[in-house]
Structure formats: structure tokens, C-alpha cells
Amino acid sequence: VELQSLALDRCYRLLNHGPTILVSTSDGRAPNACPIAWCMPIDFDPARFALVISDAHKTYENLQLVPECVLNLPTVEALREVMICGNESGRGGDKLARAGIAHHPSTLVRPPRLDCCVAWIEARVVALPAAEQDFAVVVEVLVAECRPGAMTPEGFLDVEKVRTLHHLGGNRFALPGATVTGVTPE
Ligand SMILES: Cc1cc2nc3c(=O)[nH]c(=O)nc-3n(C[C@H](O)[C@H](O)[C@H](O)COP(=O)(O)O)c2cc1C
């Protein structure tokens, strides 16, 4: 299927509502991925996101080795993959291969795109603060694409179809319920 490409200054709309993402990385040999709940847009142009990633994770080490990643957007259909990736470390070998999590090459970065997701933001690391500085990893978007139909004609994520995972803590997630449209006051 032909993917829909998103204008970089609009790709914040994939993550503006706070879904948990799967961040895929590479150490130059094997791919890896882990769920990150703590991710937020911080700029439109250049499009940038901040992610809180523990330096204890293989993911952090991978970002030091290959400063690129993909922010993969999973939905409730990928809950199994999210839980596997979030409860094992890539240090124990290729987590994706072990769990049979399918992926395919990205267009501009070395880490792969995960097939179980509905949108993919390929990015490069622009700031990887030392862990003791206790601040987020900042990434800049290179390309953003989604499955056809994931966005409404008005250009918003169609959360009636794309049921993203919103982490409540532990093993619990909320799913998007409804949308409302505000009226701009005169
Ligand atoms: C739903 C969910 C959300 C998570 N969010 C974060 C997060 O925002 N930041 C973080 O550092 N770890 C987070 N984790 C933990 C990592 O995903 C987990 O420790 C993972 O196994 C690390 O894998 P790695 O060592 O292969 O990088 C989360 C885990 C789950 C299950």
C-alpha cells in the first residue's frame, strides 16, 4: 500500500494527544525497540520531539552509537508487541527477532520501521544529554508517513480508527474516546 506522507510541520499531530510510541534504534548490528510513554512535541519547524529515555536502556546506548531512531505509532492491535518490547532488554540479543516482531527498512535512517504500527517518524538525535543531567533526548524529524486513512480529510489523526495507547501506568492503558471541536472566540 502507498503510505501517506505528512508535512514535517504537521507531524506533531501524530503524537500531540500523548500516545505511547515504540522507539526503534540500532547499534549498527541489530535493531531494537522499546515503548516510550514520555514523549512530547517541542517544535514545529524544525519538527522536534523530546523523549525521556533512561540511560539504563539498550535504547539509550543505541542512540549514542547510531544517533537515529524511528518513532513508531502503535495502536491497541499492537499491545502484545508493546508489552514484549517494554519488558525485555535488547541487551539479551535481538528482541525483535526473538519475539517475531516484523519490521522493514526505513527510508532515511538505519533503525527499522515496525510493521505493527500505523505511522512512522524517522528522526535524528540532536541532543543526547548525559543521564545525570536529567533532561530529555531531543530528536528532529526527517520524514513522517502514515497508513492511508489514518488521518482525517481535515488533517487530524482519526482516533476512531487509530486507537492509540495512552499509558496510565503499570500494564494499564486508556484508548481515545471521542473528539470535540472548539469554537474560536471572536
Ligand atoms: C507502556 C510502557 C511505557 C514506557 N515508557 C518509558 C519511558 O517513557 N521512558 C523510559 O525510559 N522507559 C519507558 N518504559 C520502559 C522501557 O520501555 C523498558 O525498560 C524496555 O524494556 C527497555 O528496553 P531496551 O533495554 O531494549 O532499550 C516503558 C515501558 C512500558 C511497558
PDB file of C-alpha atoms and ligand atoms in Angstrom:
ATOM      1  CA  VAL A   1       0.000   0.000   0.000  1.00  0.00           C
ATOM      2  CA  GLU A   2       1.026   3.562  -0.740  1.00  0.00           C
ATOM      3  CA  LEU A   3       1.765   5.392   2.501  1.00  0.00           C
ATOM      4  CA  GLN A   4       0.609   8.944   3.107  1.00  0.00           C
ATOM      5  CA  SER A   5       3.437  11.373   3.690  1.00  0.00           C
ATOM      6  CA  LEU A   6       2.949  14.127   6.232  1.00  0.00           C
ATOM      7  CA  ALA A   7       4.263  17.673   6.076  1.00  0.00           C
ATOM      8  CA  LEU A   8       7.004  17.864   8.709  1.00  0.00           C
ATOM      9  CA  ASP A   9       5.422  20.890  10.396  1.00  0.00           C
ATOM     10  CA  ARG A  10       2.193  18.878  10.752  1.00  0.00           C
ATOM     11  CA  CYS A  11       3.623  15.603  12.034  1.00  0.00           C
ATOM     12  CA  TYR A  12       3.252  16.738  15.678  1.00  0.00           C
ATOM     13  CA  ARG A  13      -0.401  15.809  15.100  1.00  0.00           C
ATOM     14  CA  LEU A  14       0.515  12.137  15.240  1.00  0.00           C
ATOM     15  CA  LEU A  15       1.691  12.466  18.854  1.00  0.00           C
ATOM     16  CA  ASN A  16       0.037  15.617  20.188  1.00  0.00           C
ATOM     17  CA  HIS A  17      -2.541  13.623  22.140  1.00  0.00           C
ATOM     18  CA  GLY A  18       0.136  11.780  24.112  1.00  0.00           C
ATOM     19  CA  PRO A  19       0.185   8.198  22.842  1.00  0.00           C
ATOM     20  CA  THR A  20       2.846   5.708  23.860  1.00  0.00           C
ATOM     21  CA  ILE A  21       5.243   5.120  20.965  1.00  0.00           C
ATOM     22  CA  LEU A  22       7.703   2.383  20.095  1.00  0.00           C
ATOM     23  CA  VAL A  23      11.144   3.881  19.557  1.00  0.00           C
ATOM     24  CA  SER A  24      13.235   1.745  17.253  1.00  0.00           C
ATOM     25  CA  THR A  25      17.012   2.086  17.261  1.00  0.00           C
ATOM     26  CA  SER A  26      20.093   0.275  16.032  1.00  0.00           C
ATOM     27  CA  ASP A  27      23.545  -0.432  17.421  1.00  0.00           C
ATOM     28  CA  GLY A  28      24.827  -0.914  13.884  1.00  0.00           C
ATOM     29  CA  ARG A  29      24.294  -4.679  14.079  1.00  0.00           C
ATOM     30  CA  ALA A  30      20.824  -5.488  15.435  1.00  0.00           C
ATOM     31  CA  PRO A  31      17.642  -3.436  15.577  1.00  0.00           C
ATOM     32  CA  ASN A  32      15.866  -2.802  18.862  1.00  0.00           C
ATOM     33  CA  ALA A  33      12.671  -1.129  20.077  1.00  0.00           C
ATOM     34  CA  CYS A  34      11.120  -0.039  23.350  1.00  0.00           C
ATOM     35  CA  PRO A  35       7.920   1.726  24.324  1.00  0.00           C
ATOM     36  CA  ILE A  36       8.247   5.322  25.496  1.00  0.00           C
ATOM     37  CA  ALA A  37       5.280   6.971  27.170  1.00  0.00           C
ATOM     38  CA  TRP A  38       7.170  10.153  27.984  1.00  0.00           C
ATOM     39  CA  CYS A  39       7.395  11.847  24.593  1.00  0.00           C
ATOM     40  CA  MET A  40       6.180  15.288  23.511  1.00  0.00           C
ATOM     41  CA  PRO A  41       6.368  17.671  20.562  1.00  0.00           C
ATOM     42  CA  ILE A  42       8.563  20.699  21.275  1.00  0.00           C
ATOM     43  CA  ASP A  43       8.763  22.488  17.896  1.00  0.00           C
ATOM     44  CA  PHE A  44       7.006  22.574  14.503  1.00  0.00           C
ATOM     45  CA  ASP A  45       9.766  23.846  12.257  1.00  0.00           C
ATOM     46  CA  PRO A  46      12.148  22.166  12.521  1.00  0.00           C
ATOM     47  CA  ALA A  47       9.834  19.439  13.800  1.00  0.00           C
ATOM     48  CA  ARG A  48      11.273  18.204  17.076  1.00  0.00           C
ATOM     49  CA  PHE A  49      10.240  15.880  19.892  1.00  0.00           C
ATOM     50  CA  ALA A  50      11.581  15.402  23.417  1.00  0.00           C
ATOM     51  CA  LEU A  51      11.773  11.863  24.834  1.00  0.00           C
ATOM     52  CA  VAL A  52      12.641  10.719  28.328  1.00  0.00           C
ATOM     53  CA  ILE A  53      14.767   7.595  27.861  1.00  0.00           C
ATOM     54  CA  SER A  54      16.572   6.008  30.789  1.00  0.00           C
ATOM     55  CA  ASP A  55      20.314   5.579  30.320  1.00  0.00           C
ATOM     56  CA  ALA A  56      19.868   2.069  31.699  1.00  0.00           C
ATOM     57  CA  HIS A  57      18.122   1.062  28.464  1.00  0.00           C
ATOM     58  CA  LYS A  58      19.819  -0.533  25.486  1.00  0.00           C
ATOM     59  CA  THR A  59      17.851   2.067  23.507  1.00  0.00           C
ATOM     60  CA  TYR A  60      19.882   4.895  25.085  1.00  0.00           C
ATOM     61  CA  GLU A  61      23.155   3.097  24.321  1.00  0.00           C
ATOM     62  CA  ASN A  62      21.985   2.589  20.727  1.00  0.00           C
ATOM     63  CA  LEU A  63      21.244   6.306  20.350  1.00  0.00           C
ATOM     64  CA  GLN A  64      24.832   7.003  21.391  1.00  0.00           C
ATOM     65  CA  LEU A  65      26.149   4.534  18.807  1.00  0.00           C
ATOM     66  CA  VAL A  66      23.754   5.387  15.949  1.00  0.00           C
ATOM     67  CA  PRO A  67      22.071   8.755  16.658  1.00  0.00           C
ATOM     68  CA  GLU A  68      18.911   7.985  14.706  1.00  0.00           C
ATOM     69  CA  CYS A  69      15.547   6.478  15.560  1.00  0.00           C
ATOM     70  CA  VAL A  70      12.028   5.875  14.355  1.00  0.00           C
ATOM     71  CA  LEU A  71       9.054   6.943  16.447  1.00  0.00           C
ATOM     72  CA  ASN A  72       6.626   4.146  15.540  1.00  0.00           C
ATOM     73  CA  LEU A  73       2.971   4.720  16.443  1.00  0.00           C
ATOM     74  CA  PRO A  74       1.272   1.556  17.727  1.00  0.00           C
ATOM     75  CA  THR A  75      -2.442   1.035  18.285  1.00  0.00           C
ATOM     76  CA  VAL A  76      -4.305  -1.360  20.554  1.00  0.00           C
ATOM     77  CA  GLU A  77      -3.784  -4.069  17.926  1.00  0.00           C
ATOM     78  CA  ALA A  78      -0.060  -3.893  18.767  1.00  0.00           C
ATOM     79  CA  LEU A  79      -0.485  -4.162  22.539  1.00  0.00           C
ATOM     80  CA  ARG A  80       1.314  -7.523  22.585  1.00  0.00           C
ATOM     81  CA  GLU A  81       4.363  -6.070  20.812  1.00  0.00           C
ATOM     82  CA  VAL A  82       4.381  -3.040  23.117  1.00  0.00           C
ATOM     83  CA  MET A  83       4.378  -5.248  26.208  1.00  0.00           C
ATOM     84  CA  ILE A  84       7.133  -7.524  24.898  1.00  0.00           C
ATOM     85  CA  CYS A  85       9.342  -4.591  23.894  1.00  0.00           C
ATOM     86  CA  GLY A  86       8.729  -2.923  27.263  1.00  0.00           C
ATOM     87  CA  ASN A  87       9.561  -5.918  29.410  1.00  0.00           C
ATOM     88  CA  GLU A  88      12.745  -7.209  27.816  1.00  0.00           C
ATOM     89  CA  SER A  89      16.040  -5.574  27.047  1.00  0.00           C
ATOM     90  CA  GLY A  90      17.713  -5.600  23.675  1.00  0.00           C
ATOM     91  CA  ARG A  91      20.882  -6.376  25.640  1.00  0.00           C
ATOM     92  CA  GLY A  92      19.762 -10.003  25.724  1.00  0.00           C
ATOM     93  CA  GLY A  93      20.081 -10.263  21.911  1.00  0.00           C
ATOM     94  CA  ASP A  94      17.761  -9.210  19.093  1.00  0.00           C
ATOM     95  CA  LYS A  95      14.478  -8.643  20.962  1.00  0.00           C
ATOM     96  CA  LEU A  96      12.524  -8.162  17.734  1.00  0.00           C
ATOM     97  CA  ALA A  97      13.752 -11.421  16.209  1.00  0.00           C
ATOM     98  CA  ARG A  98      13.142 -13.335  19.443  1.00  0.00           C
ATOM     99  CA  ALA A  99       9.576 -12.061  19.648  1.00  0.00           C
ATOM    100  CA  GLY A 100       8.860 -12.348  15.924  1.00  0.00           C
ATOM    101  CA  ILE A 101       8.181  -8.619  15.608  1.00  0.00           C
ATOM    102  CA  ALA A 102       8.229  -7.801  11.896  1.00  0.00           C
ATOM    103  CA  HIS A 103       9.980  -4.718  10.574  1.00  0.00           C
ATOM    104  CA  HIS A 104      11.196  -3.241   7.328  1.00  0.00           C
ATOM    105  CA  PRO A 105      13.918  -0.772   6.343  1.00  0.00           C
ATOM    106  CA  SER A 106      13.357   2.929   6.884  1.00  0.00           C
ATOM    107  CA  THR A 107      13.863   5.434   4.094  1.00  0.00           C
ATOM    108  CA  LEU A 108      16.463   7.767   5.679  1.00  0.00           C
ATOM    109  CA  VAL A 109      17.664   6.190   8.940  1.00  0.00           C
ATOM    110  CA  ARG A 110      19.275   2.899   9.936  1.00  0.00           C
ATOM    111  CA  PRO A 111      16.744   1.787  12.584  1.00  0.00           C
ATOM    112  CA  PRO A 112      13.801  -0.079  11.032  1.00  0.00           C
ATOM    113  CA  ARG A 113      10.101   0.720  10.857  1.00  0.00           C
ATOM    114  CA  LEU A 114       7.906  -1.692  12.812  1.00  0.00           C
ATOM    115  CA  ASP A 115       5.143  -3.304  10.739  1.00  0.00           C
ATOM    116  CA  CYS A 116       2.727  -3.444  13.698  1.00  0.00           C
ATOM    117  CA  CYS A 117       2.427   0.363  13.711  1.00  0.00           C
ATOM    118  CA  VAL A 118       0.296   2.848  11.763  1.00  0.00           C
ATOM    119  CA  ALA A 119       2.675   5.795  11.433  1.00  0.00           C
ATOM    120  CA  TRP A 120       6.436   6.256  11.373  1.00  0.00           C
ATOM    121  CA  ILE A 121       8.505   9.336  12.174  1.00  0.00           C
ATOM    122  CA  GLU A 122      12.132   8.931  11.145  1.00  0.00           C
ATOM    123  CA  ALA A 123      14.377  11.248  13.141  1.00  0.00           C
ATOM    124  CA  ARG A 124      17.939  12.095  14.055  1.00  0.00           C
ATOM    125  CA  VAL A 125      19.189  12.820  17.535  1.00  0.00           C
ATOM    126  CA  VAL A 126      20.048  16.487  18.079  1.00  0.00           C
ATOM    127  CA  ALA A 127      20.635  16.340  21.840  1.00  0.00           C
ATOM    128  CA  LEU A 128      21.514  13.344  23.989  1.00  0.00           C
ATOM    129  CA  PRO A 129      22.187  14.789  27.420  1.00  0.00           C
ATOM    130  CA  ALA A 130      24.245  12.803  29.859  1.00  0.00           C
ATOM    131  CA  ALA A 131      21.943  10.838  32.128  1.00  0.00           C
ATOM    132  CA  GLU A 132      22.898  12.792  35.232  1.00  0.00           C
ATOM    133  CA  GLN A 133      21.735  15.985  33.524  1.00  0.00           C
ATOM    134  CA  ASP A 134      18.299  14.503  33.840  1.00  0.00           C
ATOM    135  CA  PHE A 135      16.867  16.041  30.705  1.00  0.00           C
ATOM    136  CA  ALA A 136      15.180  14.643  27.644  1.00  0.00           C
ATOM    137  CA  VAL A 137      16.623  13.352  24.409  1.00  0.00           C
ATOM    138  CA  VAL A 138      15.713  15.707  21.561  1.00  0.00           C
ATOM    139  CA  VAL A 139      15.144  14.363  18.058  1.00  0.00           C
ATOM    140  CA  GLU A 140      14.484  16.170  14.784  1.00  0.00           C
ATOM    141  CA  VAL A 141      12.147  14.713  12.194  1.00  0.00           C
ATOM    142  CA  LEU A 142      13.472  13.770   8.756  1.00  0.00           C
ATOM    143  CA  VAL A 143      10.372  12.128   7.292  1.00  0.00           C
ATOM    144  CA  ALA A 144       6.908  11.204   8.576  1.00  0.00           C
ATOM    145  CA  GLU A 145       4.450   8.798   6.971  1.00  0.00           C
ATOM    146  CA  CYS A 146       1.263   7.027   7.970  1.00  0.00           C
ATOM    147  CA  ARG A 147      -1.027   4.334   6.676  1.00  0.00           C
ATOM    148  CA  PRO A 148      -3.693   5.621   4.260  1.00  0.00           C
ATOM    149  CA  GLY A 149      -6.810   6.647   6.172  1.00  0.00           C
ATOM    150  CA  ALA A 150      -5.002   7.201   9.464  1.00  0.00           C
ATOM    151  CA  MET A 151      -5.589  10.953   9.113  1.00  0.00           C
ATOM    152  CA  THR A 152      -8.988  12.545   8.583  1.00  0.00           C
ATOM    153  CA  PRO A 153      -9.521  14.726   5.483  1.00  0.00           C
ATOM    154  CA  GLU A 154      -9.166  17.727   7.849  1.00  0.00           C
ATOM    155  CA  GLY A 155      -5.669  16.544   8.732  1.00  0.00           C
ATOM    156  CA  PHE A 156      -6.159  15.170  12.239  1.00  0.00           C
ATOM    157  CA  LEU A 157      -5.343  11.682  13.427  1.00  0.00           C
ATOM    158  CA  ASP A 158      -8.546   9.645  13.057  1.00  0.00           C
ATOM    159  CA  VAL A 159      -8.664   8.263  16.599  1.00  0.00           C
ATOM    160  CA  GLU A 160     -11.929   6.443  15.938  1.00  0.00           C
ATOM    161  CA  LYS A 161      -9.973   4.122  13.654  1.00  0.00           C
ATOM    162  CA  VAL A 162      -6.465   4.611  15.016  1.00  0.00           C
ATOM    163  CA  ARG A 163      -6.881   3.535  18.617  1.00  0.00           C
ATOM    164  CA  THR A 164      -3.610   4.660  20.130  1.00  0.00           C
ATOM    165  CA  LEU A 165      -2.382   3.503  23.534  1.00  0.00           C
ATOM    166  CA  HIS A 166      -2.284   6.062  26.332  1.00  0.00           C
ATOM    167  CA  HIS A 167      -0.282   4.775  29.241  1.00  0.00           C
ATOM    168  CA  LEU A 168      -1.968   5.070  32.627  1.00  0.00           C
ATOM    169  CA  GLY A 169       0.873   3.256  34.424  1.00  0.00           C
ATOM    170  CA  GLY A 170       1.670  -0.385  35.045  1.00  0.00           C
ATOM    171  CA  ASN A 171       0.019  -2.606  32.446  1.00  0.00           C
ATOM    172  CA  ARG A 172      -2.953  -0.253  32.008  1.00  0.00           C
ATOM    173  CA  PHE A 173      -3.750   1.938  29.009  1.00  0.00           C
ATOM    174  CA  ALA A 174      -6.573   4.258  28.012  1.00  0.00           C
ATOM    175  CA  LEU A 175      -7.857   4.328  24.440  1.00  0.00           C
ATOM    176  CA  PRO A 176      -9.050   7.526  22.749  1.00  0.00           C
ATOM    177  CA  GLY A 177     -12.759   8.007  23.323  1.00  0.00           C
ATOM    178  CA  ALA A 178     -14.264  10.843  21.314  1.00  0.00           C
ATOM    179  CA  THR A 179     -13.285  14.121  19.688  1.00  0.00           C
ATOM    180  CA  VAL A 180     -14.864  17.541  20.052  1.00  0.00           C
ATOM    181  CA  THR A 181     -14.230  20.734  18.096  1.00  0.00           C
ATOM    182  CA  GLY A 182     -13.920  24.006  19.920  1.00  0.00           C
ATOM    183  CA  VAL A 183     -15.155  27.327  18.568  1.00  0.00           C
ATOM    184  CA  THR A 184     -12.595  30.111  18.443  1.00  0.00           C
ATOM    185  CA  PRO A 185     -13.980  33.059  20.462  1.00  0.00           C
ATOM    186  CA  GLU A 186     -14.456  36.290  18.445  1.00  0.00           C
TER     187      GLU A 186
HETATM  188  C1  LIG B   1       3.957   1.219  28.419  1.00  0.00           C
HETATM  189  C2  LIG B   1       5.409   1.479  28.725  1.00  0.00           C
HETATM  190  C3  LIG B   1       5.906   2.774  28.672  1.00  0.00           C
HETATM  191  C4  LIG B   1       7.255   3.043  28.954  1.00  0.00           C
HETATM  192  N1  LIG B   1       7.720   4.325  28.888  1.00  0.00           N
HETATM  193  C5  LIG B   1       9.025   4.597  29.149  1.00  0.00           C
HETATM  194  C6  LIG B   1       9.527   5.936  29.066  1.00  0.00           C
HETATM  195  O1  LIG B   1       8.807   6.886  28.764  1.00  0.00           O
HETATM  196  N2  LIG B   1      10.844   6.121  29.325  1.00  0.00           N
HETATM  197  C7  LIG B   1      11.686   5.098  29.641  1.00  0.00           C
HETATM  198  O2  LIG B   1      12.880   5.338  29.860  1.00  0.00           O
HETATM  199  N3  LIG B   1      11.250   3.797  29.720  1.00  0.00           N
HETATM  200  C8  LIG B   1       9.935   3.533  29.468  1.00  0.00           C
HETATM  201  N4  LIG B   1       9.469   2.241  29.542  1.00  0.00           N
HETATM  202  C9  LIG B   1      10.395   1.150  29.882  1.00  0.00           C
HETATM  203  C10 LIG B   1      11.181   0.583  28.683  1.00  0.00           C
HETATM  204  O3  LIG B   1      10.390   0.500  27.533  1.00  0.00           O
HETATM  205  C11 LIG B   1      11.703  -0.833  29.053  1.00  0.00           C
HETATM  206  O4  LIG B   1      12.547  -0.766  30.159  1.00  0.00           O
HETATM  207  C12 LIG B   1      12.396  -1.549  27.883  1.00  0.00           C
HETATM  208  O5  LIG B   1      12.466  -2.922  28.174  1.00  0.00           O
HETATM  209  C13 LIG B   1      13.800  -1.038  27.575  1.00  0.00           C
HETATM  210  O6  LIG B   1      14.302  -1.813  26.516  1.00  0.00           O
HETATM  211  P1  LIG B   1      15.808  -1.720  25.967  1.00  0.00           P
HETATM  212  O7  LIG B   1      16.736  -2.008  27.115  1.00  0.00           O
HETATM  213  O8  LIG B   1      15.865  -2.770  24.891  1.00  0.00           O
HETATM  214  O9  LIG B   1      16.003  -0.335  25.440  1.00  0.00           O
HETATM  215  C14 LIG B   1       8.119   1.960  29.296  1.00  0.00           C
HETATM  216  C15 LIG B   1       7.617   0.657  29.356  1.00  0.00           C
HETATM  217  C16 LIG B   1       6.277   0.397  29.079  1.00  0.00           C
HETATM  218  C17 LIG B   1       5.753  -1.007  29.147  1.00  0.00           C
END
